[in-house]
PDB file of C-alpha atoms in Angstrom:
ATOM      1  CA  GLU A  46      76.398 167.443  76.158  1.00 57.00           C
ATOM      2  CA  VAL A  47      73.523 165.063  74.689  1.00 59.00           C
ATOM      3  CA  LEU A  48      71.594 165.385  77.707  1.00 60.00           C
ATOM      4  CA  ALA A  49      72.219 169.403  77.841  1.00 59.00           C
ATOM      5  CA  GLN A  50      70.653 169.669  74.302  1.00 64.00           C
ATOM      6  CA  LEU A  51      67.685 167.264  75.212  1.00 63.00           C
ATOM      7  CA  TYR A  52      67.114 169.729  78.593  1.00 56.00           C
ATOM      8  CA  GLU A  53      67.021 172.914  76.023  1.00 62.00           C
ATOM      9  CA  MET A  54      64.236 171.061  73.766  1.00 60.00           C
ATOM     10  CA  ALA A  55      62.060 170.149  76.616  1.00 60.00           C
ATOM     11  CA  PRO A  56      59.910 173.136  77.113  1.00 59.00           C
ATOM     12  CA  ARG A  57      58.697 172.237  73.332  1.00 61.00           C
ATOM     13  CA  PHE A  58      58.584 168.333  73.558  1.00 62.00           C
ATOM     14  CA  GLN A  59      57.364 168.007  77.446  1.00 66.00           C
ATOM     15  CA  ASP A  60      54.302 166.108  75.775  1.00 74.00           C
ATOM     16  CA  ASP A  61      55.853 163.896  73.247  1.00 78.00           C
ATOM     17  CA  THR A  62      56.285 160.370  74.309  1.00 83.00           C
ATOM     18  CA  TYR A  63      58.977 159.771  71.983  1.00 83.00           C
ATOM     19  CA  TYR A  64      61.015 162.352  73.519  1.00 80.00           C
ATOM     20  CA  LEU A  65      60.570 161.263  76.939  1.00 84.00           C
ATOM     21  CA  ALA A  66      61.544 157.957  76.007  1.00 87.00           C
ATOM     22  CA  ALA A  67      64.590 158.964  74.439  1.00 83.00           C
ATOM     23  CA  ILE A  68      65.294 161.176  77.493  1.00 83.00           C
ATOM     24  CA  ALA A  69      64.805 158.155  79.673  1.00 88.00           C
ATOM     25  CA  HIS A  70      67.183 156.072  77.891  1.00 88.00           C
ATOM     26  CA  VAL A  71      69.837 158.557  77.908  1.00 85.00           C
ATOM     27  CA  ALA A  72      69.525 159.279  81.671  1.00 86.00           C
ATOM     28  CA  LYS A  73      69.741 155.653  82.005  1.00 89.00           C
ATOM     29  CA  ASN A  74      73.031 155.686  80.281  1.00 88.00           C
ATOM     30  CA  LEU A  75      74.222 157.980  81.950  1.00 83.00           C
ATOM     31  CA  SER A  76      73.226 156.395  85.268  1.00 86.00           C
ATOM     32  CA  GLU A  77      71.026 159.619  86.202  1.00 84.00           C
ATOM     33  CA  VAL A  78      68.784 157.701  88.307  1.00 90.00           C
ATOM     34  CA  ASP A  79      66.672 160.572  89.947  1.00 87.00           C
ATOM     35  CA  LEU A  80      66.258 161.984  86.429  1.00 84.00           C
ATOM     36  CA  VAL A  81      64.945 158.258  85.083  1.00 90.00           C
ATOM     37  CA  HIS A  82      62.314 158.740  87.887  1.00 90.00           C
ATOM     38  CA  HIS A  83      61.098 162.159  87.209  1.00 86.00           C
ATOM     39  CA  VAL A  84      60.967 161.408  83.497  1.00 86.00           C
ATOM     40  CA  VAL A  85      58.825 158.119  83.825  1.00 92.00           C
ATOM     41  CA  ASN A  86      56.564 159.983  86.350  1.00 91.00           C
ATOM     42  CA  HIS A  87      55.786 162.362  83.823  1.00 87.00           C
ATOM     43  CA  TRP A  88      55.913 160.024  80.907  1.00 90.00           C
ATOM     44  CA  ARG A  89      53.093 157.822  82.977  1.00 93.00           C
ATOM     45  CA  LYS A  90      50.772 161.060  83.062  1.00 91.00           C
ATOM     46  CA  ILE A  91      50.722 161.792  79.445  1.00 90.00           C
ATOM     47  CA  GLU A  92      50.887 158.321  78.176  1.00 93.00           C
ATOM     48  CA  PRO A  93      48.750 156.046  80.544  1.00 95.00           C
ATOM     49  CA  GLY A  94      47.108 153.751  78.068  1.00 96.00           C
ATOM     50  CA  TYR A  95      48.608 150.292  77.025  1.00 97.00           C
ATOM     51  CA  SER A  96      51.185 151.465  74.710  1.00 95.00           C
ATOM     52  CA  GLY A  97      52.882 153.818  77.477  1.00 95.00           C
ATOM     53  CA  CYS A  98      52.664 150.749  79.676  1.00 96.00           C
ATOM     54  CA  ARG A  99      54.291 148.347  77.441  1.00 97.00           C
ATOM     55  CA  GLU A 100      57.197 150.365  76.563  1.00 96.00           C
ATOM     56  CA  ARG A 101      58.002 151.615  80.135  1.00 96.00           C
ATOM     57  CA  GLY A 102      57.810 147.771  80.717  1.00 97.00           C
ATOM     58  CA  ARG A 103      60.245 147.355  77.989  1.00 97.00           C
ATOM     59  CA  PHE A 104      62.376 149.928  79.189  1.00 95.00           C
ATOM     60  CA  PHE A 105      62.443 148.752  83.135  1.00 96.00           C
ATOM     61  CA  THR A 106      63.512 145.320  82.125  1.00 96.00           C
ATOM     62  CA  GLU A 107      66.461 146.629  79.893  1.00 95.00           C
ATOM     63  CA  TRP A 108      67.472 148.607  82.807  1.00 95.00           C
ATOM     64  CA  GLY A 109      67.232 145.867  85.307  1.00 94.00           C
ATOM     65  CA  TRP A 110      69.309 143.820  82.850  1.00 92.00           C
ATOM     66  CA  GLN A 111      71.929 146.620  82.745  1.00 91.00           C
ATOM     67  CA  ALA A 112      72.205 146.438  86.534  1.00 88.00           C
ATOM     68  CA  ARG A 113      72.284 142.544  86.231  1.00 88.00           C
ATOM     69  CA  GLY A 114      75.015 142.144  83.413  1.00 82.00           C
ATOM     70  CA  SER A 115      75.251 139.306  81.268  1.00 75.00           C
ATOM     71  CA  GLY A 116      77.400 137.358  83.556  1.00 77.00           C
ATOM     72  CA  TRP A 117      76.677 133.905  85.306  1.00 77.00           C
ATOM     73  CA  ALA A 118      74.951 134.666  88.798  1.00 79.00           C
ATOM     74  CA  HIS A 119      78.276 134.086  90.925  1.00 81.00           C
ATOM     75  CA  GLN A 120      79.433 136.832  88.939  1.00 85.00           C
ATOM     76  CA  VAL A 121      76.396 139.531  89.982  1.00 86.00           C
ATOM     77  CA  SER A 122      77.241 142.002  92.854  1.00 88.00           C
ATOM     78  CA  ASP A 123      74.344 142.263  95.395  1.00 87.00           C
ATOM     79  CA  GLU A 124      73.718 145.478  94.428  1.00 91.00           C
ATOM     80  CA  GLY A 125      73.499 144.352  91.331  1.00 89.00           C
ATOM     81  CA  TRP A 126      71.046 141.857  92.298  1.00 90.00           C
ATOM     82  CA  ALA A 127      68.905 144.472  93.922  1.00 93.00           C
ATOM     83  CA  LEU A 128      68.523 146.931  91.538  1.00 94.00           C
ATOM     84  CA  PHE A 129      67.736 143.944  88.862  1.00 93.00           C
ATOM     85  CA  ALA A 130      64.723 142.988  91.259  1.00 94.00           C
ATOM     86  CA  GLU A 131      63.461 146.320  91.745  1.00 96.00           C
ATOM     87  CA  ARG A 132      63.758 147.428  88.249  1.00 96.00           C
ATOM     88  CA  LEU A 133      62.167 144.374  86.932  1.00 97.00           C
ATOM     89  CA  GLN A 134      59.411 144.682  89.754  1.00 97.00           C
ATOM     90  CA  LEU A 135      58.405 147.800  88.176  1.00 97.00           C
ATOM     91  CA  ALA A 136      58.778 146.378  84.774  1.00 97.00           C
ATOM     92  CA  LYS A 137      56.163 143.688  86.024  1.00 98.00           C
ATOM     93  CA  GLU A 138      53.665 146.138  87.389  1.00 98.00           C
ATOM     94  CA  GLU A 139      53.791 148.343  84.151  1.00 97.00           C
ATOM     95  CA  PHE A 140      52.948 145.160  82.207  1.00 98.00           C
ATOM     96  CA  GLU A 141      50.123 143.995  84.195  1.00 98.00           C
ATOM     97  CA  LYS A 142      48.431 147.364  84.323  1.00 98.00           C
ATOM     98  CA  GLY A 143      48.805 147.188  80.561  1.00 98.00           C
ATOM     99  CA  ILE A 144      46.898 143.887  80.069  1.00 98.00           C
ATOM    100  CA  GLU A 145      44.369 145.364  82.621  1.00 97.00           C
ATOM    101  CA  LEU A 146      43.423 148.387  80.336  1.00 97.00           C
ATOM    102  CA  ASN A 147      44.057 145.611  77.201  1.00 97.00           C
ATOM    103  CA  PRO A 148      43.723 141.854  77.937  1.00 95.00           C
ATOM    104  CA  LEU A 149      44.551 141.224  74.216  1.00 97.00           C
ATOM    105  CA  GLY A 150      47.941 142.812  74.368  1.00 97.00           C
ATOM    106  CA  TRP A 151      50.151 140.005  73.638  1.00 97.00           C
ATOM    107  CA  GLU A 152      53.686 142.316  73.672  1.00 97.00           C
ATOM    108  CA  ALA A 153      52.699 142.751  77.589  1.00 98.00           C
ATOM    109  CA  HIS A 154      52.177 138.984  78.110  1.00 98.00           C
ATOM    110  CA  ALA A 155      55.253 137.770  76.164  1.00 98.00           C
ATOM    111  CA  GLU A 156      57.111 140.327  77.657  1.00 98.00           C
ATOM    112  CA  LEU A 157      56.107 139.096  81.352  1.00 98.00           C
ATOM    113  CA  ILE A 158      57.817 135.607  80.209  1.00 97.00           C
ATOM    114  CA  ARG A 159      61.141 137.424  80.819  1.00 95.00           C
ATOM    115  CA  VAL A 160      60.206 139.441  83.510  1.00 97.00           C
ATOM    116  CA  ALA A 161      59.346 136.271  85.452  1.00 96.00           C
ATOM    117  CA  MET A 162      62.531 134.383  84.745  1.00 94.00           C
ATOM    118  CA  GLY A 163      64.366 137.090  86.224  1.00 93.00           C
ATOM    119  CA  LEU A 164      62.186 137.487  89.013  1.00 94.00           C
ATOM    120  CA  GLN A 165      61.921 133.640  89.667  1.00 92.00           C
ATOM    121  CA  LEU A 166      58.072 133.685  89.716  1.00 94.00           C
ATOM    122  CA  GLY A 167      57.514 130.125  88.757  1.00 91.00           C
ATOM    123  CA  SER A 168      56.636 127.896  85.716  1.00 92.00           C
ATOM    124  CA  GLU A 169      52.994 128.579  86.475  1.00 95.00           C
ATOM    125  CA  TYR A 170      53.055 132.319  85.908  1.00 96.00           C
ATOM    126  CA  VAL A 171      55.311 132.172  83.003  1.00 97.00           C
ATOM    127  CA  ASP A 172      53.180 129.394  81.530  1.00 96.00           C
ATOM    128  CA  GLU A 173      50.205 131.478  81.775  1.00 97.00           C
ATOM    129  CA  HIS A 174      51.424 134.275  79.895  1.00 98.00           C
ATOM    130  CA  PHE A 175      53.051 132.111  77.173  1.00 98.00           C
ATOM    131  CA  ASP A 176      49.614 130.782  76.911  1.00 97.00           C
ATOM    132  CA  GLN A 177      47.682 133.984  76.720  1.00 97.00           C
ATOM    133  CA  ALA A 178      50.636 135.655  74.131  1.00 98.00           C
ATOM    134  CA  ILE A 179      50.329 132.719  71.694  1.00 97.00           C
ATOM    135  CA  LYS A 180      46.571 132.314  71.995  1.00 97.00           C
ATOM    136  CA  ILE A 181      46.276 135.974  70.897  1.00 97.00           C
ATOM    137  CA  ARG A 182      48.840 136.019  68.455  1.00 97.00           C
ATOM    138  CA  PRO A 183      49.899 132.635  67.503  1.00 96.00           C
ATOM    139  CA  ARG A 184      52.766 134.037  65.249  1.00 96.00           C
ATOM    140  CA  ASP A 185      54.465 135.771  67.568  1.00 94.00           C
ATOM    141  CA  ARG A 186      58.099 134.715  67.649  1.00 96.00           C
ATOM    142  CA  ALA A 187      58.857 136.957  70.580  1.00 96.00           C
ATOM    143  CA  ALA A 188      56.725 134.966  72.797  1.00 97.00           C
ATOM    144  CA  TYR A 189      58.652 131.736  71.855  1.00 97.00           C
ATOM    145  CA  ASP A 190      61.899 133.217  72.120  1.00 96.00           C
ATOM    146  CA  PHE A 191      61.608 134.244  75.801  1.00 97.00           C
ATOM    147  CA  MET A 192      60.026 131.326  76.545  1.00 97.00           C
ATOM    148  CA  PHE A 193      63.100 129.301  75.241  1.00 96.00           C
ATOM    149  CA  GLN A 194      65.096 131.591  77.248  1.00 94.00           C
ATOM    150  CA  THR A 195      63.324 130.422  80.499  1.00 94.00           C
ATOM    151  CA  LEU A 196      63.830 126.828  79.945  1.00 95.00           C
ATOM    152  CA  ARG A 197      67.607 127.058  79.324  1.00 92.00           C
ATOM    153  CA  PHE A 198      69.823 125.008  81.767  1.00 88.00           C
ATOM    154  CA  ARG A 199      71.244 128.207  82.922  1.00 84.00           C
ATOM    155  CA  TRP A 200      67.831 129.301  84.226  1.00 86.00           C
ATOM    156  CA  GLY A 201      67.071 125.942  85.881  1.00 86.00           C
ATOM    157  CA  GLY A 202      65.261 124.197  82.566  1.00 87.00           C
ATOM    158  CA  GLN A 203      65.035 120.331  82.281  1.00 89.00           C
ATOM    159  CA  SER A 204      65.858 118.314  79.318  1.00 87.00           C
ATOM    160  CA  GLY A 205      62.209 116.723  79.138  1.00 88.00           C
ATOM    161  CA  ASP A 206      60.449 120.423  79.114  1.00 92.00           C
ATOM    162  CA  LEU A 207      63.282 121.654  76.184  1.00 93.00           C
ATOM    163  CA  LEU A 208      62.050 118.796  74.141  1.00 92.00           C
ATOM    164  CA  ALA A 209      58.092 119.279  74.553  1.00 93.00           C
ATOM    165  CA  PHE A 210      59.057 122.970  73.913  1.00 96.00           C
ATOM    166  CA  ALA A 211      60.913 122.454  70.587  1.00 94.00           C
ATOM    167  CA  ASP A 212      58.014 119.860  69.731  1.00 93.00           C
ATOM    168  CA  LEU A 213      55.530 122.761  70.031  1.00 96.00           C
ATOM    169  CA  CYS A 214      57.491 125.425  67.963  1.00 96.00           C
ATOM    170  CA  ILE A 215      58.148 122.840  65.055  1.00 94.00           C
ATOM    171  CA  ARG A 216      54.330 121.691  64.975  1.00 95.00           C
ATOM    172  CA  THR A 217      53.272 125.373  64.604  1.00 95.00           C
ATOM    173  CA  GLY A 218      54.519 125.423  61.075  1.00 95.00           C
ATOM    174  CA  PHE A 219      54.971 128.852  61.381  1.00 96.00           C
ATOM    175  CA  TRP A 220      58.375 128.907  59.401  1.00 96.00           C
ATOM    176  CA  ASP A 221      58.025 132.383  57.902  1.00 95.00           C
ATOM    177  CA  GLU A 222      57.804 133.732  61.062  1.00 95.00           C
ATOM    178  CA  GLY A 223      60.838 131.598  62.146  1.00 95.00           C
ATOM    179  CA  ILE A 224      59.242 129.975  65.344  1.00 96.00           C
ATOM    180  CA  PRO A 225      60.380 126.365  64.130  1.00 95.00           C
ATOM    181  CA  GLU A 226      63.935 127.585  64.573  1.00 94.00           C
ATOM    182  CA  THR A 227      63.228 128.503  67.979  1.00 93.00           C
ATOM    183  CA  GLY A 228      62.433 124.857  68.403  1.00 90.00           C
ATOM    184  CA  ARG A 229      65.873 123.951  66.599  1.00 89.00           C
ATOM    185  CA  ARG A 230      67.880 126.081  69.253  1.00 91.00           C
ATOM    186  CA  VAL A 231      66.735 123.475  71.545  1.00 91.00           C
ATOM    187  CA  PHE A 232      68.934 120.883  70.293  1.00 87.00           C
ATOM    188  CA  ASP A 233      72.175 123.265  70.145  1.00 88.00           C
ATOM    189  CA  GLU A 234      71.220 123.906  73.881  1.00 88.00           C
ATOM    190  CA  LEU A 235      71.226 120.079  74.541  1.00 86.00           C
ATOM    191  CA  ASP A 236      74.121 119.372  72.587  1.00 81.00           C
ATOM    192  CA  SER A 237      76.132 121.956  74.304  1.00 78.00           C
ATOM    193  CA  SER A 238      75.147 120.844  78.061  1.00 71.00           C
ATOM    194  CA  VAL A 239      74.221 117.031  77.785  1.00 64.00           C
ATOM    195  CA  GLY A 240      77.597 115.170  78.312  1.00 58.00           C
ATOM    196  CA  SER A 241      78.263 112.222  76.008  1.00 56.00           C
ATOM    197  CA  VAL A 242      76.703 111.335  72.892  1.00 55.00           C
ATOM    198  CA  ALA A 243      75.305 108.276  74.308  1.00 50.00           C
ATOM    199  CA  ASP A 244      73.214 110.575  76.646  1.00 54.00           C
ATOM    200  CA  ARG A 245      72.038 112.636  73.961  1.00 52.00           C
ATOM    201  CA  GLN A 246      71.199 109.580  72.055  1.00 54.00           C
ATOM    202  CA  GLU A 247      69.143 108.392  74.606  1.00 55.00           C
ATOM    203  CA  LEU A 248      67.559 111.492  75.331  1.00 54.00           C
ATOM    204  CA  TYR A 249      66.237 112.325  72.121  1.00 56.00           C
ATOM    205  CA  ALA A 250      65.011 108.321  71.493  1.00 55.00           C
ATOM    206  CA  THR A 251      62.983 109.038  74.718  1.00 58.00           C
ATOM    207  CA  PRO A 252      59.179 109.005  73.094  1.00 49.00           C
TER     208      PRO A 252
END
């Protein structure tokens, strides 16, 4: 019903990017894959700049995670993995195109951290975009939040990297933006994942 109403409005709003994004999201949630790609292709034509690339990248990222689900790796189906990779690759292309158009686009750099985690692009790629995001916008909490996710144990993170990241977050002093709070989450992660109290005490005592 909602999709039918959107179709009826289409002639009046065919060049409205908010309208196109809304149709794409509805089509995504209704698993209308062909319609999603049709709408996104039109969206690219009428909004080819940085903001369009950024929002389409976010759309494809969300769509990719929808296919994967929030479970552990062994709970994801082969089809889920394939769609996850395909859609994150589309997100990556949108964000990288956005950065070409606007090298100061810190949001695209930050979003690429999350994409890189899903596509397993490696720490060098992740670090590059994290460093660029916080260089351009030091108070951007999203970059820190995405970086924290990549460092979690479920994604192959290491204790030393987590502690170094916590130190970085706290040293920013950006309390109003909540960045030191992101650093505090590191200790929740360690407390829930590092076996014994003695192991944690030894870890925290390491310079």
